């Protein structure tokens, strides 16, 4: 680095302009900011060398202490900063500075995910490989159901309020209330990269058995829409392994009425990370719903429909196009989840 600074000043003393110096030295990885700062330092101090900073040397936050913290983190990344500070005999503020400024580390919260057995992992890998081979070029129509609660969505990580004191805000602005007997709305959604099927609301108390699923969801709701949209264009229907989906009657109906579909024996079990509605659409809708305080169930349904209908097709298309890449990521991860839910 010193050689680069010396080279910049030697060209500057030969009356080269900063833009000319940049053209000559750009291939060395020198940028415009580096050139201006070096010239400014030379004009102010008469030297291109960086002078030592004033003030006393570090005592507690020394290179030795930083090295010790780095080694501890390498051995156990889950150890708390408070515990490390106590064991190393340094303050919590110093430990925080070492972790953040010196080691450039970020504290991530652990998240709860659905567990996968070894059998499930092996099954995910096997079925993902089959899906890559069998449905490589066909447009897939993804489907899923979602239970929405008529209460404000709360993100524990990102829902924050900045203030000097908590007393600056009224209590109702600081809390997100949750109720046991909150109203619920069950919806069934379906889309492909070129089609977004209108939401279907499942009435409260309805048990989605095989007959209800075939008659009300597939036959009367989905089939007329896809026939009108696709006509003779081939497509593939996807559904998860819910009990009403994997019965012999449902599988036979799908085989008779869809040009192609992913059977219950093909779709990987416990795989919400592969369904675009699970990993993309439902989260998008929760973020767009806003406050639901004071809404009736009917008004809430209208808002759900509005958010669904206004969801940009670019987002839908991108999430559908990510399917094959996610299949490869599951294979690469040997069946493990490649991202946190």
PDB file of C-alpha atoms in Angstrom, residues 9-304:
ATOM      1  CA  UNK A   9       2.761  11.272  -5.278  1.00  0.00           C
ATOM      2  CA  UNK A  10       5.587  10.758  -7.789  1.00  0.00           C
ATOM      3  CA  UNK A  11       3.090  11.239 -10.638  1.00  0.00           C
ATOM      4  CA  UNK A  12       1.489  14.181  -8.842  1.00  0.00           C
ATOM      5  CA  UNK A  13       4.884  15.892  -8.570  1.00  0.00           C
ATOM      6  CA  UNK A  14       5.292  15.442 -12.323  1.00  0.00           C
ATOM      7  CA  UNK A  15       2.162  17.601 -12.771  1.00  0.00           C
ATOM      8  CA  UNK A  16      -0.183  14.720 -13.602  1.00  0.00           C
ATOM      9  CA  UNK A  17      -3.800  15.481 -12.844  1.00  0.00           C
ATOM     10  CA  UNK A  18      -5.748  13.085 -10.549  1.00  0.00           C
ATOM     11  CA  UNK A  19      -7.830  11.845 -13.511  1.00  0.00           C
ATOM     12  CA  UNK A  20      -4.628  11.081 -15.453  1.00  0.00           C
ATOM     13  CA  UNK A  21      -3.148   9.307 -12.432  1.00  0.00           C
ATOM     14  CA  UNK A  22      -6.303   7.202 -12.216  1.00  0.00           C
ATOM     15  CA  UNK A  23      -6.003   6.141 -15.861  1.00  0.00           C
ATOM     16  CA  UNK A  24      -2.375   5.117 -15.390  1.00  0.00           C
ATOM     17  CA  UNK A  25      -2.806   3.268 -12.093  1.00  0.00           C
ATOM     18  CA  UNK A  26      -6.326   1.861 -12.396  1.00  0.00           C
ATOM     19  CA  UNK A  27      -4.942  -1.550 -13.315  1.00  0.00           C
ATOM     20  CA  UNK A  28      -3.237  -1.680  -9.900  1.00  0.00           C
ATOM     21  CA  UNK A  29      -6.601  -1.498  -8.150  1.00  0.00           C
ATOM     22  CA  UNK A  30      -6.228   2.158  -7.188  1.00  0.00           C
ATOM     23  CA  UNK A  31      -9.464   4.127  -7.122  1.00  0.00           C
ATOM     24  CA  UNK A  32     -10.207   7.828  -7.328  1.00  0.00           C
ATOM     25  CA  UNK A  33     -10.804   8.227  -3.592  1.00  0.00           C
ATOM     26  CA  UNK A  34      -7.419   6.723  -2.760  1.00  0.00           C
ATOM     27  CA  UNK A  35      -5.697   9.198  -5.109  1.00  0.00           C
ATOM     28  CA  UNK A  36      -7.432  12.292  -3.712  1.00  0.00           C
ATOM     29  CA  UNK A  37      -6.810  11.292  -0.091  1.00  0.00           C
ATOM     30  CA  UNK A  38      -3.137  10.599  -0.755  1.00  0.00           C
ATOM     31  CA  UNK A  39      -2.642  13.954  -2.508  1.00  0.00           C
ATOM     32  CA  UNK A  40      -4.512  15.774   0.250  1.00  0.00           C
ATOM     33  CA  UNK A  41      -2.331  14.145   2.909  1.00  0.00           C
ATOM     34  CA  UNK A  42       0.809  15.168   0.989  1.00  0.00           C
ATOM     35  CA  UNK A  43      -0.353  18.787   0.724  1.00  0.00           C
ATOM     36  CA  UNK A  44      -1.157  18.963   4.432  1.00  0.00           C
ATOM     37  CA  UNK A  45       1.853  17.106   5.857  1.00  0.00           C
ATOM     38  CA  UNK A  46       4.472  17.176   3.088  1.00  0.00           C
ATOM     39  CA  UNK A  47       4.602  13.356   3.107  1.00  0.00           C
ATOM     40  CA  UNK A  48       2.575  10.513   1.653  1.00  0.00           C
ATOM     41  CA  UNK A  49       3.122   8.421   4.787  1.00  0.00           C
ATOM     42  CA  UNK A  50       0.291   7.943   7.279  1.00  0.00           C
ATOM     43  CA  UNK A  51       1.275   9.460  10.598  1.00  0.00           C
ATOM     44  CA  UNK A  52       0.552   7.499  13.776  1.00  0.00           C
ATOM     45  CA  UNK A  53      -2.724   8.479  15.403  1.00  0.00           C
ATOM     46  CA  UNK A  54      -2.490  10.568  18.571  1.00  0.00           C
ATOM     47  CA  UNK A  55      -3.641   9.279  21.930  1.00  0.00           C
ATOM     48  CA  UNK A  56      -2.618   6.494  24.231  1.00  0.00           C
ATOM     49  CA  UNK A  57      -2.240   2.953  22.969  1.00  0.00           C
ATOM     50  CA  UNK A  58      -4.954   0.388  23.466  1.00  0.00           C
ATOM     51  CA  UNK A  59      -4.729  -1.538  26.700  1.00  0.00           C
ATOM     52  CA  UNK A  60      -7.756  -3.799  27.097  1.00  0.00           C
ATOM     53  CA  UNK A  61      -8.762  -3.948  23.416  1.00  0.00           C
ATOM     54  CA  UNK A  62      -5.319  -5.104  22.416  1.00  0.00           C
ATOM     55  CA  UNK A  63      -4.410  -7.403  19.508  1.00  0.00           C
ATOM     56  CA  UNK A  64      -3.891 -10.172  22.064  1.00  0.00           C
ATOM     57  CA  UNK A  65      -7.399  -9.719  23.500  1.00  0.00           C
ATOM     58  CA  UNK A  66      -8.922  -9.610  20.008  1.00  0.00           C
ATOM     59  CA  UNK A  67      -7.135 -12.854  19.135  1.00  0.00           C
ATOM     60  CA  UNK A  68      -8.443 -14.543  22.287  1.00  0.00           C
ATOM     61  CA  UNK A  69     -12.013 -13.506  21.502  1.00  0.00           C
ATOM     62  CA  UNK A  70     -11.637 -14.685  17.888  1.00  0.00           C
ATOM     63  CA  UNK A  71     -10.460 -18.122  19.037  1.00  0.00           C
ATOM     64  CA  UNK A  72     -13.320 -18.425  21.523  1.00  0.00           C
ATOM     65  CA  UNK A  73     -15.894 -17.542  18.887  1.00  0.00           C
ATOM     66  CA  UNK A  74     -14.324 -20.037  16.480  1.00  0.00           C
ATOM     67  CA  UNK A  75     -14.624 -22.814  19.089  1.00  0.00           C
ATOM     68  CA  UNK A  76     -18.154 -21.892  20.185  1.00  0.00           C
ATOM     69  CA  UNK A  77     -20.075 -19.360  18.035  1.00  0.00           C
ATOM     70  CA  UNK A  78     -23.136 -19.701  20.295  1.00  0.00           C
ATOM     71  CA  UNK A  79     -21.408 -18.402  23.447  1.00  0.00           C
ATOM     72  CA  UNK A  80     -22.852 -15.116  24.691  1.00  0.00           C
ATOM     73  CA  UNK A  81     -20.782 -11.941  24.632  1.00  0.00           C
ATOM     74  CA  UNK A  82     -21.634 -11.306  28.288  1.00  0.00           C
ATOM     75  CA  UNK A  83     -20.245 -14.676  29.346  1.00  0.00           C
ATOM     76  CA  UNK A  84     -17.061 -14.233  27.303  1.00  0.00           C
ATOM     77  CA  UNK A  85     -16.517 -10.771  28.772  1.00  0.00           C
ATOM     78  CA  UNK A  86     -16.834 -12.142  32.302  1.00  0.00           C
ATOM     79  CA  UNK A  87     -14.455 -15.049  31.677  1.00  0.00           C
ATOM     80  CA  UNK A  88     -11.843 -12.863  29.955  1.00  0.00           C
ATOM     81  CA  UNK A  89     -12.070 -10.118  32.573  1.00  0.00           C
ATOM     82  CA  UNK A  90     -13.097  -7.288  30.240  1.00  0.00           C
ATOM     83  CA  UNK A  91     -16.150  -5.052  30.180  1.00  0.00           C
ATOM     84  CA  UNK A  92     -19.256  -5.876  28.155  1.00  0.00           C
ATOM     85  CA  UNK A  93     -18.894  -2.650  26.155  1.00  0.00           C
ATOM     86  CA  UNK A  94     -15.328  -3.575  25.171  1.00  0.00           C
ATOM     87  CA  UNK A  95     -16.459  -7.069  24.209  1.00  0.00           C
ATOM     88  CA  UNK A  96     -19.237  -5.579  22.080  1.00  0.00           C
ATOM     89  CA  UNK A  97     -16.724  -3.307  20.314  1.00  0.00           C
ATOM     90  CA  UNK A  98     -14.350  -6.210  19.635  1.00  0.00           C
ATOM     91  CA  UNK A  99     -17.097  -8.389  18.175  1.00  0.00           C
ATOM     92  CA  UNK A 100     -18.646  -5.624  16.087  1.00  0.00           C
ATOM     93  CA  UNK A 101     -15.760  -3.375  14.999  1.00  0.00           C
ATOM     94  CA  UNK A 102     -12.640  -5.546  15.180  1.00  0.00           C
ATOM     95  CA  UNK A 103     -14.017  -8.964  14.175  1.00  0.00           C
ATOM     96  CA  UNK A 104     -16.881  -7.600  12.026  1.00  0.00           C
ATOM     97  CA  UNK A 105     -19.315 -10.154  13.463  1.00  0.00           C
ATOM     98  CA  UNK A 106     -23.108  -9.881  13.450  1.00  0.00           C
ATOM     99  CA  UNK A 107     -25.322 -11.439  16.105  1.00  0.00           C
ATOM    100  CA  UNK A 108     -28.002 -13.648  14.526  1.00  0.00           C
ATOM    101  CA  UNK A 109     -30.961 -15.065  16.405  1.00  0.00           C
ATOM    102  CA  UNK A 110     -31.484 -18.804  16.366  1.00  0.00           C
ATOM    103  CA  UNK A 111     -34.782 -19.753  14.795  1.00  0.00           C
ATOM    104  CA  UNK A 112     -37.110 -22.656  15.400  1.00  0.00           C
ATOM    105  CA  UNK A 113     -37.610 -24.953  12.396  1.00  0.00           C
ATOM    106  CA  UNK A 114     -39.380 -28.241  11.762  1.00  0.00           C
ATOM    107  CA  UNK A 115     -37.067 -31.162  12.425  1.00  0.00           C
ATOM    108  CA  UNK A 116     -36.144 -33.640   9.707  1.00  0.00           C
ATOM    109  CA  UNK A 117     -35.316 -37.280  10.351  1.00  0.00           C
ATOM    110  CA  UNK A 118     -32.594 -39.056   8.396  1.00  0.00           C
ATOM    111  CA  UNK A 119     -35.300 -40.910   6.480  1.00  0.00           C
ATOM    112  CA  UNK A 120     -37.009 -37.634   5.542  1.00  0.00           C
ATOM    113  CA  UNK A 121     -33.707 -36.107   4.417  1.00  0.00           C
ATOM    114  CA  UNK A 122     -32.966 -39.082   2.186  1.00  0.00           C
ATOM    115  CA  UNK A 123     -36.504 -38.958   0.807  1.00  0.00           C
ATOM    116  CA  UNK A 124     -36.194 -35.230   0.053  1.00  0.00           C
ATOM    117  CA  UNK A 125     -32.999 -35.791  -1.914  1.00  0.00           C
ATOM    118  CA  UNK A 126     -34.441 -38.706  -3.884  1.00  0.00           C
ATOM    119  CA  UNK A 127     -37.683 -36.930  -4.766  1.00  0.00           C
ATOM    120  CA  UNK A 128     -35.956 -33.655  -5.646  1.00  0.00           C
ATOM    121  CA  UNK A 129     -33.800 -35.533  -8.138  1.00  0.00           C
ATOM    122  CA  UNK A 130     -36.884 -37.149  -9.646  1.00  0.00           C
ATOM    123  CA  UNK A 131     -38.677 -33.791  -9.918  1.00  0.00           C
ATOM    124  CA  UNK A 132     -35.701 -32.228 -11.681  1.00  0.00           C
ATOM    125  CA  UNK A 133     -35.764 -34.978 -14.301  1.00  0.00           C
ATOM    126  CA  UNK A 134     -39.528 -35.296 -14.744  1.00  0.00           C
ATOM    127  CA  UNK A 135     -40.742 -31.701 -14.586  1.00  0.00           C
ATOM    128  CA  UNK A 136     -37.791 -29.823 -16.001  1.00  0.00           C
ATOM    129  CA  UNK A 137     -39.531 -27.859 -18.743  1.00  0.00           C
ATOM    130  CA  UNK A 138     -43.258 -27.986 -17.883  1.00  0.00           C
ATOM    131  CA  UNK A 139     -45.065 -25.009 -16.321  1.00  0.00           C
ATOM    132  CA  UNK A 140     -46.054 -25.991 -12.783  1.00  0.00           C
ATOM    133  CA  UNK A 141     -49.236 -24.786 -11.092  1.00  0.00           C
ATOM    134  CA  UNK A 142     -48.410 -24.570  -7.354  1.00  0.00           C
ATOM    135  CA  UNK A 143     -51.098 -24.729  -4.652  1.00  0.00           C
ATOM    136  CA  UNK A 144     -51.305 -24.398  -0.883  1.00  0.00           C
ATOM    137  CA  UNK A 145     -53.659 -23.349   1.912  1.00  0.00           C
ATOM    138  CA  UNK A 146     -52.995 -20.752   4.600  1.00  0.00           C
ATOM    139  CA  UNK A 147     -54.670 -19.827   7.878  1.00  0.00           C
ATOM    140  CA  UNK A 148     -54.732 -16.065   8.433  1.00  0.00           C
ATOM    141  CA  UNK A 149     -55.503 -14.693  11.903  1.00  0.00           C
ATOM    142  CA  UNK A 150     -57.517 -11.515  12.245  1.00  0.00           C
ATOM    143  CA  UNK A 151     -54.855  -9.735  14.297  1.00  0.00           C
ATOM    144  CA  UNK A 152     -51.803  -7.626  13.558  1.00  0.00           C
ATOM    145  CA  UNK A 153     -48.796  -9.545  12.275  1.00  0.00           C
ATOM    146  CA  UNK A 154     -45.825  -9.287  14.639  1.00  0.00           C
ATOM    147  CA  UNK A 155     -42.218  -9.705  13.500  1.00  0.00           C
ATOM    148  CA  UNK A 156     -40.142 -10.112  16.665  1.00  0.00           C
ATOM    149  CA  UNK A 157     -36.913  -9.276  14.851  1.00  0.00           C
ATOM    150  CA  UNK A 158     -37.904  -6.168  12.881  1.00  0.00           C
ATOM    151  CA  UNK A 159     -40.905  -4.590  14.648  1.00  0.00           C
ATOM    152  CA  UNK A 160     -39.130  -1.949  16.727  1.00  0.00           C
ATOM    153  CA  UNK A 161     -39.620   1.609  17.988  1.00  0.00           C
ATOM    154  CA  UNK A 162     -36.694   4.001  18.439  1.00  0.00           C
ATOM    155  CA  UNK A 163     -36.947   6.334  21.432  1.00  0.00           C
ATOM    156  CA  UNK A 164     -34.796   7.821  24.169  1.00  0.00           C
ATOM    157  CA  UNK A 165     -37.150   6.433  26.820  1.00  0.00           C
ATOM    158  CA  UNK A 166     -40.005   3.913  26.726  1.00  0.00           C
ATOM    159  CA  UNK A 167     -42.163   6.415  28.577  1.00  0.00           C
ATOM    160  CA  UNK A 168     -42.129   8.614  25.451  1.00  0.00           C
ATOM    161  CA  UNK A 169     -44.653   6.280  23.810  1.00  0.00           C
ATOM    162  CA  UNK A 170     -48.122   5.224  25.006  1.00  0.00           C
ATOM    163  CA  UNK A 171     -48.516   1.574  25.912  1.00  0.00           C
ATOM    164  CA  UNK A 172     -50.742   0.757  22.940  1.00  0.00           C
ATOM    165  CA  UNK A 173     -47.924   1.831  20.580  1.00  0.00           C
ATOM    166  CA  UNK A 174     -45.411  -0.498  22.249  1.00  0.00           C
ATOM    167  CA  UNK A 175     -47.442  -3.695  22.413  1.00  0.00           C
ATOM    168  CA  UNK A 176     -48.858  -5.995  19.763  1.00  0.00           C
ATOM    169  CA  UNK A 177     -51.890  -7.626  21.310  1.00  0.00           C
ATOM    170  CA  UNK A 178     -52.721 -11.278  20.782  1.00  0.00           C
ATOM    171  CA  UNK A 179     -56.024 -12.909  21.663  1.00  0.00           C
ATOM    172  CA  UNK A 180     -56.974 -16.559  22.165  1.00  0.00           C
ATOM    173  CA  UNK A 181     -60.400 -16.411  20.490  1.00  0.00           C
ATOM    174  CA  UNK A 182     -59.294 -14.438  17.456  1.00  0.00           C
ATOM    175  CA  UNK A 183     -61.198 -14.835  14.183  1.00  0.00           C
ATOM    176  CA  UNK A 184     -59.522 -16.991  11.538  1.00  0.00           C
ATOM    177  CA  UNK A 185     -59.764 -17.082   7.783  1.00  0.00           C
ATOM    178  CA  UNK A 186     -58.602 -20.133   5.825  1.00  0.00           C
ATOM    179  CA  UNK A 187     -57.718 -19.567   2.175  1.00  0.00           C
ATOM    180  CA  UNK A 188     -56.599 -21.827  -0.655  1.00  0.00           C
ATOM    181  CA  UNK A 189     -54.297 -20.264  -3.232  1.00  0.00           C
ATOM    182  CA  UNK A 190     -52.843 -21.429  -6.516  1.00  0.00           C
ATOM    183  CA  UNK A 191     -50.598 -19.864  -9.144  1.00  0.00           C
ATOM    184  CA  UNK A 192     -48.057 -20.516 -11.867  1.00  0.00           C
ATOM    185  CA  UNK A 193     -45.624 -18.104 -13.470  1.00  0.00           C
ATOM    186  CA  UNK A 194     -48.326 -17.076 -15.984  1.00  0.00           C
ATOM    187  CA  UNK A 195     -51.554 -17.551 -14.001  1.00  0.00           C
ATOM    188  CA  UNK A 196     -52.852 -16.411 -10.617  1.00  0.00           C
ATOM    189  CA  UNK A 197     -56.029 -18.284  -9.588  1.00  0.00           C
ATOM    190  CA  UNK A 198     -58.470 -16.244  -7.415  1.00  0.00           C
ATOM    191  CA  UNK A 199     -58.341 -17.071  -3.711  1.00  0.00           C
ATOM    192  CA  UNK A 200     -60.806 -19.636  -2.415  1.00  0.00           C
ATOM    193  CA  UNK A 201     -62.080 -19.063   1.144  1.00  0.00           C
ATOM    194  CA  UNK A 202     -62.757 -22.154   3.251  1.00  0.00           C
ATOM    195  CA  UNK A 203     -65.745 -21.586   5.494  1.00  0.00           C
ATOM    196  CA  UNK A 204     -65.169 -21.898   9.289  1.00  0.00           C
ATOM    197  CA  UNK A 205     -65.749 -25.353  10.704  1.00  0.00           C
ATOM    198  CA  UNK A 206     -65.428 -27.080   7.330  1.00  0.00           C
ATOM    199  CA  UNK A 207     -63.357 -30.251   7.379  1.00  0.00           C
ATOM    200  CA  UNK A 208     -61.328 -30.515   4.189  1.00  0.00           C
ATOM    201  CA  UNK A 209     -61.820 -34.196   3.483  1.00  0.00           C
ATOM    202  CA  UNK A 210     -61.425 -35.928   0.137  1.00  0.00           C
ATOM    203  CA  UNK A 211     -64.956 -35.174  -1.082  1.00  0.00           C
ATOM    204  CA  UNK A 212     -64.829 -31.482  -0.149  1.00  0.00           C
ATOM    205  CA  UNK A 213     -61.376 -31.071  -1.672  1.00  0.00           C
ATOM    206  CA  UNK A 214     -62.315 -32.671  -5.000  1.00  0.00           C
ATOM    207  CA  UNK A 215     -65.774 -31.083  -5.350  1.00  0.00           C
ATOM    208  CA  UNK A 216     -65.235 -27.564  -4.001  1.00  0.00           C
ATOM    209  CA  UNK A 217     -61.539 -26.899  -4.577  1.00  0.00           C
ATOM    210  CA  UNK A 218     -60.459 -28.848  -7.639  1.00  0.00           C
ATOM    211  CA  UNK A 219     -63.613 -29.508  -9.663  1.00  0.00           C
ATOM    212  CA  UNK A 220     -65.711 -26.354  -9.151  1.00  0.00           C
ATOM    213  CA  UNK A 221     -63.002 -23.768  -8.474  1.00  0.00           C
ATOM    214  CA  UNK A 222     -59.690 -24.681 -10.113  1.00  0.00           C
ATOM    215  CA  UNK A 223     -60.574 -26.808 -13.135  1.00  0.00           C
ATOM    216  CA  UNK A 224     -62.765 -24.258 -15.030  1.00  0.00           C
ATOM    217  CA  UNK A 225     -60.089 -21.569 -14.637  1.00  0.00           C
ATOM    218  CA  UNK A 226     -57.151 -23.677 -15.824  1.00  0.00           C
ATOM    219  CA  UNK A 227     -59.146 -25.077 -18.765  1.00  0.00           C
ATOM    220  CA  UNK A 228     -59.952 -21.555 -19.924  1.00  0.00           C
ATOM    221  CA  UNK A 229     -56.393 -20.314 -19.420  1.00  0.00           C
ATOM    222  CA  UNK A 230     -54.262 -23.205 -20.674  1.00  0.00           C
ATOM    223  CA  UNK A 231     -56.674 -24.718 -23.225  1.00  0.00           C
ATOM    224  CA  UNK A 232     -54.379 -27.227 -24.967  1.00  0.00           C
ATOM    225  CA  UNK A 233     -51.131 -25.954 -23.454  1.00  0.00           C
ATOM    226  CA  UNK A 234     -49.555 -28.584 -21.151  1.00  0.00           C
ATOM    227  CA  UNK A 235     -49.077 -27.802 -17.471  1.00  0.00           C
ATOM    228  CA  UNK A 236     -48.421 -29.688 -14.249  1.00  0.00           C
ATOM    229  CA  UNK A 237     -50.463 -29.383 -11.026  1.00  0.00           C
ATOM    230  CA  UNK A 238     -48.722 -29.483  -7.646  1.00  0.00           C
ATOM    231  CA  UNK A 239     -50.186 -30.148  -4.214  1.00  0.00           C
ATOM    232  CA  UNK A 240     -48.574 -31.125  -0.923  1.00  0.00           C
ATOM    233  CA  UNK A 241     -49.081 -34.330   1.060  1.00  0.00           C
ATOM    234  CA  UNK A 242     -52.104 -33.262   3.138  1.00  0.00           C
ATOM    235  CA  UNK A 243     -54.394 -36.208   4.046  1.00  0.00           C
ATOM    236  CA  UNK A 244     -57.121 -35.181   1.583  1.00  0.00           C
ATOM    237  CA  UNK A 245     -54.525 -34.798  -1.189  1.00  0.00           C
ATOM    238  CA  UNK A 246     -52.918 -38.207  -1.021  1.00  0.00           C
ATOM    239  CA  UNK A 247     -56.034 -40.388  -0.939  1.00  0.00           C
ATOM    240  CA  UNK A 248     -56.568 -42.768  -3.854  1.00  0.00           C
ATOM    241  CA  UNK A 249     -59.701 -40.887  -4.941  1.00  0.00           C
ATOM    242  CA  UNK A 250     -57.896 -37.518  -5.133  1.00  0.00           C
ATOM    243  CA  UNK A 251     -54.909 -38.996  -6.931  1.00  0.00           C
ATOM    244  CA  UNK A 252     -57.172 -40.701  -9.457  1.00  0.00           C
ATOM    245  CA  UNK A 253     -59.193 -37.516 -10.038  1.00  0.00           C
ATOM    246  CA  UNK A 254     -56.025 -35.517 -10.684  1.00  0.00           C
ATOM    247  CA  UNK A 255     -54.756 -38.144 -13.105  1.00  0.00           C
ATOM    248  CA  UNK A 256     -58.026 -38.041 -15.044  1.00  0.00           C
ATOM    249  CA  UNK A 257     -58.463 -34.255 -15.171  1.00  0.00           C
ATOM    250  CA  UNK A 258     -54.980 -32.704 -15.348  1.00  0.00           C
ATOM    251  CA  UNK A 259     -52.531 -33.260 -18.217  1.00  0.00           C
ATOM    252  CA  UNK A 260     -49.856 -33.848 -15.572  1.00  0.00           C
ATOM    253  CA  UNK A 261     -49.595 -33.592 -11.796  1.00  0.00           C
ATOM    254  CA  UNK A 262     -47.065 -34.243  -9.045  1.00  0.00           C
ATOM    255  CA  UNK A 263     -48.384 -37.238  -7.143  1.00  0.00           C
ATOM    256  CA  UNK A 264     -48.153 -37.659  -3.384  1.00  0.00           C
ATOM    257  CA  UNK A 265     -45.350 -40.185  -3.956  1.00  0.00           C
ATOM    258  CA  UNK A 266     -43.318 -37.577  -5.856  1.00  0.00           C
ATOM    259  CA  UNK A 267     -43.665 -34.455  -3.693  1.00  0.00           C
ATOM    260  CA  UNK A 268     -41.013 -34.302  -0.892  1.00  0.00           C
ATOM    261  CA  UNK A 269     -42.548 -34.494   2.574  1.00  0.00           C
ATOM    262  CA  UNK A 270     -42.035 -31.634   5.062  1.00  0.00           C
ATOM    263  CA  UNK A 271     -40.858 -29.280   2.330  1.00  0.00           C
ATOM    264  CA  UNK A 272     -42.415 -25.801   2.682  1.00  0.00           C
ATOM    265  CA  UNK A 273     -39.082 -24.453   1.428  1.00  0.00           C
ATOM    266  CA  UNK A 274     -39.951 -25.813  -2.044  1.00  0.00           C
ATOM    267  CA  UNK A 275     -43.465 -24.387  -2.437  1.00  0.00           C
ATOM    268  CA  UNK A 276     -43.465 -20.775  -3.766  1.00  0.00           C
ATOM    269  CA  UNK A 277     -46.639 -19.954  -1.849  1.00  0.00           C
ATOM    270  CA  UNK A 278     -44.988 -21.014   1.402  1.00  0.00           C
ATOM    271  CA  UNK A 279     -41.592 -19.375   0.941  1.00  0.00           C
ATOM    272  CA  UNK A 280     -42.808 -16.280  -0.937  1.00  0.00           C
ATOM    273  CA  UNK A 281     -46.506 -15.493  -1.459  1.00  0.00           C
ATOM    274  CA  UNK A 282     -47.890 -15.881   2.078  1.00  0.00           C
ATOM    275  CA  UNK A 283     -45.053 -13.855   3.569  1.00  0.00           C
ATOM    276  CA  UNK A 284     -45.582 -11.133   0.979  1.00  0.00           C
ATOM    277  CA  UNK A 285     -49.279 -10.962   1.869  1.00  0.00           C
ATOM    278  CA  UNK A 286     -48.617 -10.757   5.603  1.00  0.00           C
ATOM    279  CA  UNK A 287     -46.291  -7.829   4.964  1.00  0.00           C
ATOM    280  CA  UNK A 288     -48.883  -6.016   2.851  1.00  0.00           C
ATOM    281  CA  UNK A 289     -51.984  -6.577   4.994  1.00  0.00           C
ATOM    282  CA  UNK A 290     -51.167  -3.792   7.454  1.00  0.00           C
ATOM    283  CA  UNK A 291     -53.179  -3.257  10.627  1.00  0.00           C
ATOM    284  CA  UNK A 292     -56.310  -5.397  10.960  1.00  0.00           C
ATOM    285  CA  UNK A 293     -57.549  -3.739  14.140  1.00  0.00           C
ATOM    286  CA  UNK A 294     -61.311  -3.261  14.085  1.00  0.00           C
ATOM    287  CA  UNK A 295     -61.873  -5.150  10.829  1.00  0.00           C
ATOM    288  CA  UNK A 296     -64.786  -7.518  10.393  1.00  0.00           C
ATOM    289  CA  UNK A 297     -64.214 -10.947   8.860  1.00  0.00           C
ATOM    290  CA  UNK A 298     -65.843  -9.853   5.594  1.00  0.00           C
ATOM    291  CA  UNK A 299     -63.677  -6.727   5.387  1.00  0.00           C
ATOM    292  CA  UNK A 300     -60.601  -8.817   6.162  1.00  0.00           C
ATOM    293  CA  UNK A 301     -61.483 -11.194   3.329  1.00  0.00           C
ATOM    294  CA  UNK A 302     -61.801  -8.255   0.952  1.00  0.00           C
ATOM    295  CA  UNK A 303     -58.360  -7.028   1.994  1.00  0.00           C
ATOM    296  CA  UNK A 304     -56.880 -10.501   1.480  1.00  0.00           C
TER     297      UNK A 304
END
